[in-house]
Coordinates of C-alpha atoms in Angstrom, one line a residue:
Chain A
M18 CA 89.5 123.4 72.0
K19 CA 91.9 126.3 72.1
A20 CA 95.5 125.2 72.7
R21 CA 95.7 127.2 75.9
I22 CA 92.7 125.4 77.3
F23 CA 94.2 122.1 76.2
D24 CA 97.5 123.1 78.0
A25 CA 95.6 124.2 81.2
L26 CA 93.6 120.9 81.3
R27 CA 96.9 118.9 81.1
A28 CA 98.5 121.1 83.7
A29 CA 95.5 120.5 86.1
L30 CA 95.8 116.7 85.6
A31 CA 99.5 116.8 86.2
D32 CA 99.0 118.8 89.4
R33 CA 96.2 116.4 90.5
R34 CA 93.6 119.2 90.6
P35 CA 90.0 118.1 89.8
V36 CA 88.6 120.2 86.9
A37 CA 85.7 120.2 84.5
L38 CA 85.8 121.2 80.9
V39 CA 82.4 122.8 80.1
T40 CA 81.5 122.9 76.4
D41 CA 78.6 125.0 75.0
L42 CA 77.3 122.5 72.5
G43 CA 75.7 125.3 70.5
S44 CA 78.7 127.5 70.1
G45 CA 81.6 125.2 70.8
L46 CA 82.9 127.7 73.4
Q47 CA 84.7 126.1 76.3
T48 CA 85.5 127.0 79.9
L49 CA 87.8 125.1 82.3
V50 CA 86.6 125.2 85.9
D51 CA 88.3 124.1 89.1
L52 CA 86.8 123.2 92.5
D53 CA 87.4 126.7 93.8
G54 CA 85.3 128.1 91.0
R55 CA 88.3 129.5 89.1
Q56 CA 87.6 129.7 85.4
M57 CA 89.7 130.1 82.2
G58 CA 88.7 129.7 78.6
D59 CA 86.6 131.3 75.9
V60 CA 83.8 132.6 78.1
A61 CA 82.9 133.0 81.8
L62 CA 80.0 130.9 83.0
E63 CA 76.8 132.4 84.3
D64 CA 76.9 132.8 88.1
E65 CA 73.8 130.6 88.5
F66 CA 75.3 127.9 86.3
L67 CA 78.6 127.6 88.2
P68 CA 77.2 125.7 91.3
Q69 CA 75.9 122.9 88.9
V70 CA 79.4 122.6 87.5
L71 CA 81.0 122.5 90.9
D72 CA 78.5 119.8 92.0
A73 CA 79.4 117.8 88.9
I74 CA 83.1 118.0 89.8
R75 CA 82.5 116.9 93.4
E76 CA 80.3 114.0 92.3
N77 CA 82.6 113.1 89.4
R78 CA 79.5 113.2 87.1
S79 CA 80.1 114.0 83.4
G80 CA 77.2 114.6 81.1
I81 CA 75.0 117.0 79.2
V82 CA 73.1 119.6 81.2
E83 CA 70.6 122.2 80.0
F84 CA 70.8 125.7 81.3
Y85 CA 68.1 128.1 79.9
E86 CA 68.3 127.8 76.2
G87 CA 71.7 126.2 76.1
R88 CA 73.0 122.6 76.1
F89 CA 76.3 122.1 77.8
F90 CA 78.6 119.1 78.1
I91 CA 80.4 119.0 81.4
N92 CA 83.4 116.7 81.3
V93 CA 84.8 116.1 84.7
H94 CA 88.5 115.2 84.8
P95 CA 89.3 113.9 88.3
P96 CA 93.0 113.4 89.1
A97 CA 94.3 109.9 88.7
N98 CA 93.9 107.6 91.7
R99 CA 97.2 106.8 93.5
L100 CA 98.8 103.7 94.7
L101 CA 101.5 103.9 97.3
I102 CA 103.5 100.7 97.6
V103 CA 105.6 100.2 100.7
G104 CA 108.4 97.8 99.9
A105 CA 110.4 97.9 96.7
V106 CA 110.3 94.1 96.6
H107 CA 110.0 91.6 93.7
L108 CA 106.2 91.7 93.9
A109 CA 106.2 95.5 93.7
Q110 CA 108.1 95.3 90.4
A111 CA 105.1 93.5 89.0
L112 CA 102.5 95.6 90.8
A113 CA 103.9 99.0 89.7
P114 CA 103.5 98.6 86.0
A115 CA 100.2 96.6 86.3
A116 CA 98.8 99.5 88.4
R117 CA 99.9 102.1 85.9
L118 CA 98.2 100.1 83.2
A119 CA 95.0 100.5 85.2
G120 CA 95.5 104.3 85.4
L121 CA 96.9 104.6 88.9
D122 CA 99.8 106.9 89.7
V123 CA 102.3 104.7 91.5
T124 CA 104.9 105.7 94.1
V125 CA 107.2 103.1 95.7
I126 CA 108.5 103.6 99.2
D127 CA 111.4 101.8 100.7
P128 CA 114.3 103.2 102.8
R129 CA 116.5 100.3 101.7
A130 CA 118.5 101.9 98.8
A131 CA 119.4 98.4 97.4
F132 CA 115.7 97.7 96.7
A133 CA 114.4 101.1 95.6
T134 CA 116.5 101.5 92.5
P135 CA 115.5 103.1 89.1
E136 CA 116.8 99.9 87.4
R137 CA 114.3 97.8 89.3
F138 CA 111.5 100.4 89.0
P139 CA 111.8 102.3 85.7
D140 CA 109.4 105.2 85.2
T141 CA 108.3 105.0 88.9
V142 CA 108.5 107.6 91.6
L143 CA 110.7 106.2 94.3
V144 CA 110.8 107.5 97.9
T145 CA 113.6 106.3 100.2
D146 CA 112.2 107.7 103.5
W147 CA 110.8 105.5 106.3
P148 CA 107.2 104.5 105.5
D149 CA 105.6 106.6 108.2
E150 CA 107.5 109.7 107.1
A151 CA 106.9 109.1 103.5
L152 CA 103.2 108.7 104.0
A153 CA 103.0 111.8 106.2
A154 CA 104.6 113.7 103.3
L155 CA 102.5 112.1 100.5
R156 CA 99.2 112.6 102.5
P157 CA 97.0 109.7 101.2
D158 CA 93.4 111.0 100.5
A159 CA 90.2 109.3 99.4
R160 CA 91.7 108.6 96.0
T161 CA 94.7 106.8 97.4
A162 CA 95.4 103.1 98.0
V163 CA 98.3 102.0 100.3
V164 CA 99.7 98.5 100.3
A165 CA 102.6 97.3 102.5
L166 CA 104.5 94.4 100.9
T167 CA 107.8 94.2 102.9
H168 CA 106.8 91.2 105.1
D169 CA 108.8 93.0 107.8
P170 CA 106.8 94.5 110.8
K171 CA 109.6 97.1 111.1
F172 CA 108.4 98.7 107.8
D173 CA 104.8 97.4 107.4
D174 CA 103.5 98.3 110.9
P175 CA 104.3 102.0 110.8
A176 CA 103.1 102.1 107.2
L177 CA 99.7 100.7 108.3
T178 CA 99.4 102.9 111.3
A179 CA 100.1 105.9 109.2
A180 CA 97.7 104.8 106.4
L181 CA 94.9 104.1 108.8
S182 CA 95.0 107.6 110.1
T183 CA 94.1 108.9 106.6
D184 CA 91.1 108.6 104.2
A185 CA 92.9 106.1 102.0
F186 CA 90.2 104.1 100.2
Y187 CA 92.3 100.9 100.4
V188 CA 94.8 99.7 103.0
G189 CA 96.3 96.3 102.4
V190 CA 99.2 94.2 103.8
L191 CA 100.9 91.1 102.6
G192 CA 101.1 88.1 104.8
G193 CA 99.3 84.8 105.7
R194 CA 96.5 84.6 108.2
K195 CA 98.7 83.7 111.2
N196 CA 100.9 86.8 110.5
Q197 CA 97.8 88.9 110.1
A198 CA 96.5 87.9 113.5
A199 CA 99.8 88.7 115.2
R200 CA 99.9 92.0 113.3
L201 CA 96.4 93.0 114.5
E202 CA 97.5 92.2 118.1
R203 CA 100.6 94.5 117.7
L204 CA 98.6 97.3 116.3
R205 CA 95.9 96.9 118.9
G206 CA 98.7 97.3 121.5
Q207 CA 99.7 100.5 119.9
G208 CA 96.2 101.9 120.3
V209 CA 94.8 101.4 116.8
S210 CA 91.0 101.2 117.1
E211 CA 88.9 98.1 116.0
A212 CA 87.2 100.2 113.4
Q213 CA 90.6 101.2 111.9
L214 CA 91.8 97.6 112.1
A215 CA 88.7 96.4 110.2
R216 CA 89.8 98.6 107.2
I217 CA 92.9 96.5 106.7
H218 CA 92.8 94.1 103.7
G219 CA 95.0 91.3 104.9
P220 CA 95.9 88.9 103.4
V221 CA 96.0 91.6 100.6
G222 CA 94.3 90.9 97.3
L223 CA 91.4 89.0 95.8
D224 CA 91.6 85.3 96.4
I225 CA 92.3 83.9 92.9
G226 CA 94.9 81.4 94.1
A227 CA 97.7 83.6 92.9
V228 CA 101.2 82.2 93.3
T229 CA 103.8 84.1 91.3
P230 CA 104.6 87.8 91.9
A231 CA 102.8 88.8 88.7
E232 CA 99.7 86.8 89.7
I233 CA 99.7 88.3 93.2
A234 CA 100.0 91.8 91.7
I235 CA 96.9 91.1 89.6
S236 CA 95.0 89.8 92.6
I237 CA 96.0 93.0 94.6
L238 CA 95.0 95.2 91.7
A239 CA 91.7 93.4 91.3
D240 CA 90.9 93.9 95.0
I241 CA 91.8 97.6 94.7
I242 CA 89.6 98.0 91.6
L243 CA 86.8 96.3 93.5
A244 CA 87.2 98.7 96.4
L245 CA 87.2 101.6 94.0
R246 CA 84.2 100.6 91.8
G247 CA 82.1 98.2 93.7
A248 CA 80.9 94.9 92.2
K249 CA 78.7 95.2 89.2
W250 CA 76.9 91.9 89.1
K251 CA 76.4 90.7 92.6
A252 CA 76.1 86.9 92.9
Chain B
M6 CA 103.2 104.9 77.5
I7 CA 101.8 102.2 79.6
R8 CA 98.6 103.9 80.7
D9 CA 95.1 104.2 79.2
D10 CA 93.4 107.1 80.9
N11 CA 92.5 110.7 79.8
E12 CA 95.8 112.0 81.1
A13 CA 97.7 109.6 78.9
I14 CA 95.4 110.3 75.9
L15 CA 96.0 114.0 76.2
A16 CA 99.7 113.4 76.5
Q17 CA 99.7 111.5 73.2
A18 CA 97.7 114.4 71.6
A19 CA 100.3 116.8 72.9
S20 CA 103.2 114.8 71.5
W21 CA 101.5 114.7 68.0
R22 CA 101.0 118.5 68.2
D23 CA 104.6 118.9 69.2
A24 CA 105.5 116.9 66.1
G25 CA 103.6 119.4 64.0
Q26 CA 100.4 117.4 63.4
S27 CA 97.0 118.8 63.9
V28 CA 94.8 116.8 66.4
A29 CA 91.1 116.3 66.9
L30 CA 89.6 115.3 70.2
A31 CA 86.4 113.2 70.5
H32 CA 84.4 113.2 73.7
V33 CA 81.6 110.6 74.5
I34 CA 78.9 113.1 75.5
A35 CA 75.9 110.7 76.0
T36 CA 75.3 107.0 76.1
W37 CA 72.2 104.8 76.2
G38 CA 72.0 101.1 77.0
S39 CA 75.1 98.9 77.1
A40 CA 77.5 101.4 75.5
P41 CA 81.0 100.1 76.4
R42 CA 82.7 103.4 77.2
P43 CA 81.3 105.9 79.7
V44 CA 80.3 109.5 79.2
G45 CA 83.5 111.6 79.4
S46 CA 85.7 109.1 77.6
L47 CA 88.2 110.6 75.2
M48 CA 89.8 109.7 72.0
A49 CA 92.5 111.8 70.2
I50 CA 93.0 111.5 66.5
S51 CA 96.0 112.9 64.6
A52 CA 95.8 114.3 61.1
S53 CA 97.5 111.2 59.8
G54 CA 94.7 109.1 61.3
A55 CA 96.5 107.7 64.3
M56 CA 94.3 107.3 67.4
A57 CA 94.7 107.2 71.2
G58 CA 91.9 106.2 73.6
S59 CA 88.5 105.0 72.5
V60 CA 84.8 105.9 72.4
S61 CA 83.4 102.4 72.1
G62 CA 84.7 98.8 72.2
G63 CA 86.3 99.3 68.8
C64 CA 83.0 99.3 66.8
V65 CA 82.8 102.9 65.7
E66 CA 86.4 104.2 66.1
G67 CA 87.0 103.9 62.3
A68 CA 84.1 106.2 61.6
V69 CA 85.2 108.7 64.2
V70 CA 88.7 108.8 62.6
M71 CA 87.1 109.6 59.2
E72 CA 84.9 112.4 60.7
A73 CA 87.9 113.7 62.6
G74 CA 89.6 114.2 59.3
K75 CA 86.8 116.5 58.2
V76 CA 86.8 118.3 61.5
L77 CA 90.5 119.0 61.0
S78 CA 90.1 120.2 57.4
D79 CA 87.4 122.7 58.0
G80 CA 87.9 123.4 61.7
E81 CA 84.2 122.8 62.6
P82 CA 83.2 120.6 65.5
R83 CA 80.8 117.8 64.7
F84 CA 78.2 115.6 66.5
L85 CA 78.2 111.9 65.7
S86 CA 75.5 109.5 66.7
F87 CA 75.9 105.8 66.7
G88 CA 73.4 103.0 67.4
I89 CA 71.3 100.3 65.9
S90 CA 68.1 102.3 66.0
N91 CA 68.9 105.7 64.6
E92 CA 67.5 105.2 61.1
M93 CA 70.8 103.9 59.8
A94 CA 72.2 107.4 59.7
W95 CA 75.5 105.6 60.1
E96 CA 76.5 102.4 58.5
V97 CA 78.4 101.4 61.5
G98 CA 76.5 100.4 64.7
L99 CA 77.1 98.9 68.0
A100 CA 76.6 95.1 68.1
C101 CA 75.9 95.4 71.8
G102 CA 72.7 97.3 71.1
G103 CA 74.0 100.5 72.9
K104 CA 73.8 104.0 71.5
L105 CA 76.2 106.8 71.9
E106 CA 76.7 110.4 70.9
V107 CA 80.2 111.8 70.3
Y108 CA 81.4 115.4 70.0
V109 CA 84.5 115.8 67.8
E110 CA 86.5 119.1 68.0
P111 CA 89.8 120.3 66.7
I112 CA 92.5 121.4 69.1
Q113 CA 93.6 124.7 67.6

């Protein structure tokens, strides 16, 4: 791999642009391709080959493909999935590093400056806007999970309303069953549809009987991974 | 670095290069059966034999590091095949019964 292709691949990942690295397994020549069909590298791909590569990027499908006499390895590099945590609370201090370990890009949102400090959240992107404004700016997509952990409707409700209006693949909120029922009533009153309400994971997390913040963080992360991957061995 | 994804592996490769070491990159290009790491998985190997990422559950990484040394010394990419049924071309195999093919190239 030429250094400039290596650098371009890293830049694409940093910018959250999905790309594929196409390697001609015969010659070793490589081409980096993005979703708009832009190419850079050792060689331009044949016009008829490009659509296959774009399909592979869209479907996140890496593998060897044959094109005429050649064998090519298409390695799709999707951007990292994101986790937006609303509430810079104790639980978030456990969830942020655990989620990073699982490969998620983590952003913590909390307008309360006493909570959202770099001391409490080293190496974490912190946003101190109100949750609805922060989510409008961060624009959750189908690779984004949003969890609201403040326990305070003043923060959690607008976060949920904003998250449900996006394609976020996971929307979760902390709170017991009684709180959840009251929350659903409030959101219903604000005109959130039943279909949207059904997307909410609340109580958030997989039920593993978690008690401590670290345990709850792991249960939330497990539930997010389940939403992302789907169960492998169904009971 | 508290992440284990391709972005983090490439970041480690970049920091080795910044420190003046040459680096090889191994890609899992095909798998059969119960191979532990999916197609597209990366492993970076420095000239001094340090590694980041993985191509299996730890069964064949040692062999990949050795081959990466050759790739870095002559600059030629190599294909490596691992599995229990490939005529013992390799002395290391996968206890899980899976098979995989790895492409190792220098970053240059």
